[in-house]
Each structure stands twice: as C-alpha cells, then as structure tokens.
Amino acid sequence: MSKTSLNPNSLFNSLQFGFSQIVVAQGSRTVYFSGQVAWDEHRNIIGENDLRAQVWQSLRNVATAVTTAGGTLADVVALRIYIRHDWMDRTAPVSEGLKAFFPGDQPPATTWIGVQSLARPEFLIEVEGTAVLV
C-alpha cells in the first residue's frame, strides 16, 4: 500500500496528539473493522474505570483485526475514536496510545467523538477504522 500523510501548516499540528490531518492511500483491498473495545477474547473488561488500560486493549484489538485481514497497523489510514463524554477532559492516554501503536510521521487520520454512552456502561472508549492493503 502506498500511504502519504499530509499535515499542512494551515491546520493545527495534530502529530503531537498522535494522528495526521490527512492521509492519501492507494492499494487493492480496503478493510473496515468494527469498533474495538476493551474486551479480551473472553469478553472480560480490561481496565474497568481506567482509560489508559482501555485504550491499550482497544488498540491491541485493532491490531488483531487488521492482522487477521492480512495487514499491519501501518496499513490503517483512518480511525474514529468514540470516548465517553465524561472522560473527554482526560484524553491524554488516547494520544499516548496512538503514538505508541502508530509511531513515526505517518499515523492515521483520526476523529475523536465524545458520546453519551457506549454499548456497555463499563466501556470508556471504542475504536473503529479503515485500513488499505496492497
């Protein structure tokens, strides 16, 4: 896959938060993965009331989804991150997770969305997205 991140000076510097403003991608397969939450494979919640632990588990699940489809995290071009609204003023762990899982200067384009609730009351975050594979 060919992927180029664009971060023009006329938009705010999003790289400090772990995402790109724009990603242009070309490949032969597009993968859309459902929202990943902080459940392990046995539906155990990882990090109840701990946003950092839930971010890491959700992003590990994203990695599993993408690799199962034949790609890598480098193939992820866009993420939509749903954060429970009462945690929106404490989102530093989200930036930390993005920078850890998508290091370098080509992170995915990302939208953070504050929501009233998610599928289960213990979920603080859900991450869905798109990858483009060769």
PDB file of C-alpha atoms in Angstrom:
ATOM      1  CA  MET A   1       0.000   0.000   0.000  1.00  0.00           C
ATOM      2  CA  SER A   2       1.085   3.498  -0.759  1.00  0.00           C
ATOM      3  CA  LYS A   3       0.250   5.951   2.026  1.00  0.00           C
ATOM      4  CA  THR A   4       1.125   9.613   2.398  1.00  0.00           C
ATOM      5  CA  SER A   5       0.278  11.713   5.420  1.00  0.00           C
ATOM      6  CA  LEU A   6      -0.276  15.410   4.895  1.00  0.00           C
ATOM      7  CA  ASN A   7      -0.125  17.923   7.715  1.00  0.00           C
ATOM      8  CA  PRO A   8      -0.227  21.413   6.206  1.00  0.00           C
ATOM      9  CA  ASN A   9       0.869  24.379   8.296  1.00  0.00           C
ATOM     10  CA  SER A  10      -2.567  25.929   7.728  1.00  0.00           C
ATOM     11  CA  LEU A  11      -4.102  23.230  10.009  1.00  0.00           C
ATOM     12  CA  PHE A  12      -3.174  22.644  13.658  1.00  0.00           C
ATOM     13  CA  ASN A  13      -0.248  20.308  14.423  1.00  0.00           C
ATOM     14  CA  SER A  14      -2.052  17.021  15.068  1.00  0.00           C
ATOM     15  CA  LEU A  15       1.136  14.916  15.134  1.00  0.00           C
ATOM     16  CA  GLN A  16       1.652  15.967  18.774  1.00  0.00           C
ATOM     17  CA  PHE A  17      -1.602  14.103  19.523  1.00  0.00           C
ATOM     18  CA  GLY A  18      -0.633  11.019  17.500  1.00  0.00           C
ATOM     19  CA  PHE A  19      -2.615  11.455  14.282  1.00  0.00           C
ATOM     20  CA  SER A  20      -2.394  13.005  10.812  1.00  0.00           C
ATOM     21  CA  GLN A  21      -4.715  15.645   9.412  1.00  0.00           C
ATOM     22  CA  ILE A  22      -4.922  13.937   6.000  1.00  0.00           C
ATOM     23  CA  VAL A  23      -3.948  10.500   4.686  1.00  0.00           C
ATOM     24  CA  VAL A  24      -3.880   9.650   0.990  1.00  0.00           C
ATOM     25  CA  ALA A  25      -3.768   5.888   0.388  1.00  0.00           C
ATOM     26  CA  GLN A  26      -3.729   3.598  -2.615  1.00  0.00           C
ATOM     27  CA  GLY A  27      -3.998  -0.168  -2.518  1.00  0.00           C
ATOM     28  CA  SER A  28      -6.020  -3.081  -3.791  1.00  0.00           C
ATOM     29  CA  ARG A  29      -8.083  -4.027  -0.689  1.00  0.00           C
ATOM     30  CA  THR A  30      -9.908  -1.901   1.813  1.00  0.00           C
ATOM     31  CA  VAL A  31     -10.558  -3.280   5.289  1.00  0.00           C
ATOM     32  CA  TYR A  32     -13.246  -1.806   7.525  1.00  0.00           C
ATOM     33  CA  PHE A  33     -13.131  -3.006  11.100  1.00  0.00           C
ATOM     34  CA  SER A  34     -15.866  -2.711  13.687  1.00  0.00           C
ATOM     35  CA  GLY A  35     -15.493  -0.708  16.856  1.00  0.00           C
ATOM     36  CA  GLN A  36     -12.992  -2.360  19.164  1.00  0.00           C
ATOM     37  CA  VAL A  37     -13.447  -2.010  22.904  1.00  0.00           C
ATOM     38  CA  ALA A  38     -11.535  -3.107  25.991  1.00  0.00           C
ATOM     39  CA  TRP A  39     -12.782  -6.692  25.979  1.00  0.00           C
ATOM     40  CA  ASP A  40     -10.345  -9.564  25.739  1.00  0.00           C
ATOM     41  CA  GLU A  41     -11.215 -12.696  23.744  1.00  0.00           C
ATOM     42  CA  HIS A  42     -13.321 -13.986  26.657  1.00  0.00           C
ATOM     43  CA  ARG A  43     -15.358 -10.738  26.952  1.00  0.00           C
ATOM     44  CA  ASN A  44     -13.522  -9.748  30.133  1.00  0.00           C
ATOM     45  CA  ILE A  45     -13.244  -5.986  30.509  1.00  0.00           C
ATOM     46  CA  ILE A  46      -9.627  -4.846  30.649  1.00  0.00           C
ATOM     47  CA  GLY A  47      -9.172  -1.718  32.754  1.00  0.00           C
ATOM     48  CA  GLU A  48     -12.546  -1.001  34.275  1.00  0.00           C
ATOM     49  CA  ASN A  49     -12.630   2.738  35.003  1.00  0.00           C
ATOM     50  CA  ASP A  50      -9.066   3.071  33.609  1.00  0.00           C
ATOM     51  CA  LEU A  51      -8.950   4.919  30.277  1.00  0.00           C
ATOM     52  CA  ARG A  52      -5.281   4.125  29.613  1.00  0.00           C
ATOM     53  CA  ALA A  53      -5.794   0.374  30.027  1.00  0.00           C
ATOM     54  CA  GLN A  54      -8.895   0.512  27.846  1.00  0.00           C
ATOM     55  CA  VAL A  55      -7.082   2.470  25.117  1.00  0.00           C
ATOM     56  CA  TRP A  56      -4.268  -0.096  25.032  1.00  0.00           C
ATOM     57  CA  GLN A  57      -6.664  -3.068  24.922  1.00  0.00           C
ATOM     58  CA  SER A  58      -8.805  -1.439  22.239  1.00  0.00           C
ATOM     59  CA  LEU A  59      -5.721  -0.721  20.106  1.00  0.00           C
ATOM     60  CA  ARG A  60      -4.442  -4.289  20.628  1.00  0.00           C
ATOM     61  CA  ASN A  61      -7.821  -5.439  19.321  1.00  0.00           C
ATOM     62  CA  VAL A  62      -7.451  -3.085  16.344  1.00  0.00           C
ATOM     63  CA  ALA A  63      -4.065  -4.700  15.619  1.00  0.00           C
ATOM     64  CA  THR A  64      -5.658  -8.152  15.803  1.00  0.00           C
ATOM     65  CA  ALA A  65      -8.435  -7.128  13.418  1.00  0.00           C
ATOM     66  CA  VAL A  66      -6.026  -5.662  10.862  1.00  0.00           C
ATOM     67  CA  THR A  67      -3.535  -8.543  11.011  1.00  0.00           C
ATOM     68  CA  THR A  68      -6.367 -11.070  10.704  1.00  0.00           C
ATOM     69  CA  ALA A  69      -7.288  -9.348   7.423  1.00  0.00           C
ATOM     70  CA  GLY A  70      -3.673  -9.668   6.229  1.00  0.00           C
ATOM     71  CA  GLY A  71      -2.381  -6.198   7.059  1.00  0.00           C
ATOM     72  CA  THR A  72      -0.405  -4.378   9.717  1.00  0.00           C
ATOM     73  CA  LEU A  73      -1.038  -1.274  11.784  1.00  0.00           C
ATOM     74  CA  ALA A  74       0.939   0.655   9.156  1.00  0.00           C
ATOM     75  CA  ASP A  75      -1.963  -0.042   6.762  1.00  0.00           C
ATOM     76  CA  VAL A  76      -4.507   1.769   8.960  1.00  0.00           C
ATOM     77  CA  VAL A  77      -5.468   5.025   7.251  1.00  0.00           C
ATOM     78  CA  ALA A  78      -8.348   6.297   9.415  1.00  0.00           C
ATOM     79  CA  LEU A  79      -9.715   5.823  12.928  1.00  0.00           C
ATOM     80  CA  ARG A  80     -12.873   7.010  14.601  1.00  0.00           C
ATOM     81  CA  ILE A  81     -12.479   7.058  18.363  1.00  0.00           C
ATOM     82  CA  TYR A  82     -15.599   7.246  20.489  1.00  0.00           C
ATOM     83  CA  ILE A  83     -14.875   8.423  24.035  1.00  0.00           C
ATOM     84  CA  ARG A  84     -17.465   8.580  26.756  1.00  0.00           C
ATOM     85  CA  HIS A  85     -18.221  12.280  27.213  1.00  0.00           C
ATOM     86  CA  ASP A  86     -17.409  12.302  30.928  1.00  0.00           C
ATOM     87  CA  TRP A  87     -13.811  11.327  30.030  1.00  0.00           C
ATOM     88  CA  MET A  88     -13.283  13.899  27.240  1.00  0.00           C
ATOM     89  CA  ASP A  89     -11.318  16.219  29.530  1.00  0.00           C
ATOM     90  CA  ARG A  90      -8.876  13.400  30.415  1.00  0.00           C
ATOM     91  CA  THR A  91      -7.823  12.096  26.995  1.00  0.00           C
ATOM     92  CA  ALA A  92      -4.016  12.177  27.338  1.00  0.00           C
ATOM     93  CA  PRO A  93      -3.988   8.328  27.352  1.00  0.00           C
ATOM     94  CA  VAL A  94      -5.599   8.366  23.902  1.00  0.00           C
ATOM     95  CA  SER A  95      -2.737  10.442  22.469  1.00  0.00           C
ATOM     96  CA  GLU A  96      -0.199   8.240  24.253  1.00  0.00           C
ATOM     97  CA  GLY A  97      -1.791   5.097  22.816  1.00  0.00           C
ATOM     98  CA  LEU A  98      -1.918   6.474  19.288  1.00  0.00           C
ATOM     99  CA  LYS A  99       1.754   7.455  19.425  1.00  0.00           C
ATOM    100  CA  ALA A 100       2.715   4.038  20.840  1.00  0.00           C
ATOM    101  CA  PHE A 101       0.749   1.960  18.325  1.00  0.00           C
ATOM    102  CA  PHE A 102       1.294   4.263  15.306  1.00  0.00           C
ATOM    103  CA  PRO A 103       4.829   5.653  15.779  1.00  0.00           C
ATOM    104  CA  GLY A 104       6.562   7.843  13.264  1.00  0.00           C
ATOM    105  CA  ASP A 105       5.349  10.583  10.973  1.00  0.00           C
ATOM    106  CA  GLN A 106       2.632   8.616   9.101  1.00  0.00           C
ATOM    107  CA  PRO A 107      -0.117   7.985  11.694  1.00  0.00           C
ATOM    108  CA  PRO A 108      -3.710   7.530  10.539  1.00  0.00           C
ATOM    109  CA  ALA A 109      -6.203  10.342  10.143  1.00  0.00           C
ATOM    110  CA  THR A 110      -8.312  10.298  13.296  1.00  0.00           C
ATOM    111  CA  THR A 111     -11.542  11.762  14.611  1.00  0.00           C
ATOM    112  CA  TRP A 112     -12.312  11.834  18.332  1.00  0.00           C
ATOM    113  CA  ILE A 113     -16.015  11.834  19.163  1.00  0.00           C
ATOM    114  CA  GLY A 114     -17.495  12.382  22.612  1.00  0.00           C
ATOM    115  CA  VAL A 115     -20.545  10.193  23.169  1.00  0.00           C
ATOM    116  CA  GLN A 116     -23.126   9.878  25.925  1.00  0.00           C
ATOM    117  CA  SER A 117     -22.548   6.132  26.267  1.00  0.00           C
ATOM    118  CA  LEU A 118     -21.219   3.043  24.511  1.00  0.00           C
ATOM    119  CA  ALA A 119     -22.654  -0.483  24.239  1.00  0.00           C
ATOM    120  CA  ARG A 120     -21.837  -1.350  27.872  1.00  0.00           C
ATOM    121  CA  PRO A 121     -21.580   1.055  30.818  1.00  0.00           C
ATOM    122  CA  GLU A 122     -18.018  -0.083  31.606  1.00  0.00           C
ATOM    123  CA  PHE A 123     -16.715   0.887  28.148  1.00  0.00           C
ATOM    124  CA  LEU A 124     -14.899   4.231  28.142  1.00  0.00           C
ATOM    125  CA  ILE A 125     -13.640   4.087  24.546  1.00  0.00           C
ATOM    126  CA  GLU A 126     -14.340   2.353  21.231  1.00  0.00           C
ATOM    127  CA  VAL A 127     -12.082   2.477  18.172  1.00  0.00           C
ATOM    128  CA  GLU A 128     -13.213   1.709  14.622  1.00  0.00           C
ATOM    129  CA  GLY A 129     -11.442   2.357  11.373  1.00  0.00           C
ATOM    130  CA  THR A 130     -10.242   1.639   7.901  1.00  0.00           C
ATOM    131  CA  ALA A 131      -7.071   0.052   6.524  1.00  0.00           C
ATOM    132  CA  VAL A 132      -5.873  -0.111   2.918  1.00  0.00           C
ATOM    133  CA  LEU A 133      -3.829  -3.167   1.930  1.00  0.00           C
ATOM    134  CA  VAL A 134      -1.728  -3.946  -1.121  1.00  0.00           C
TER     135      VAL A 134
END
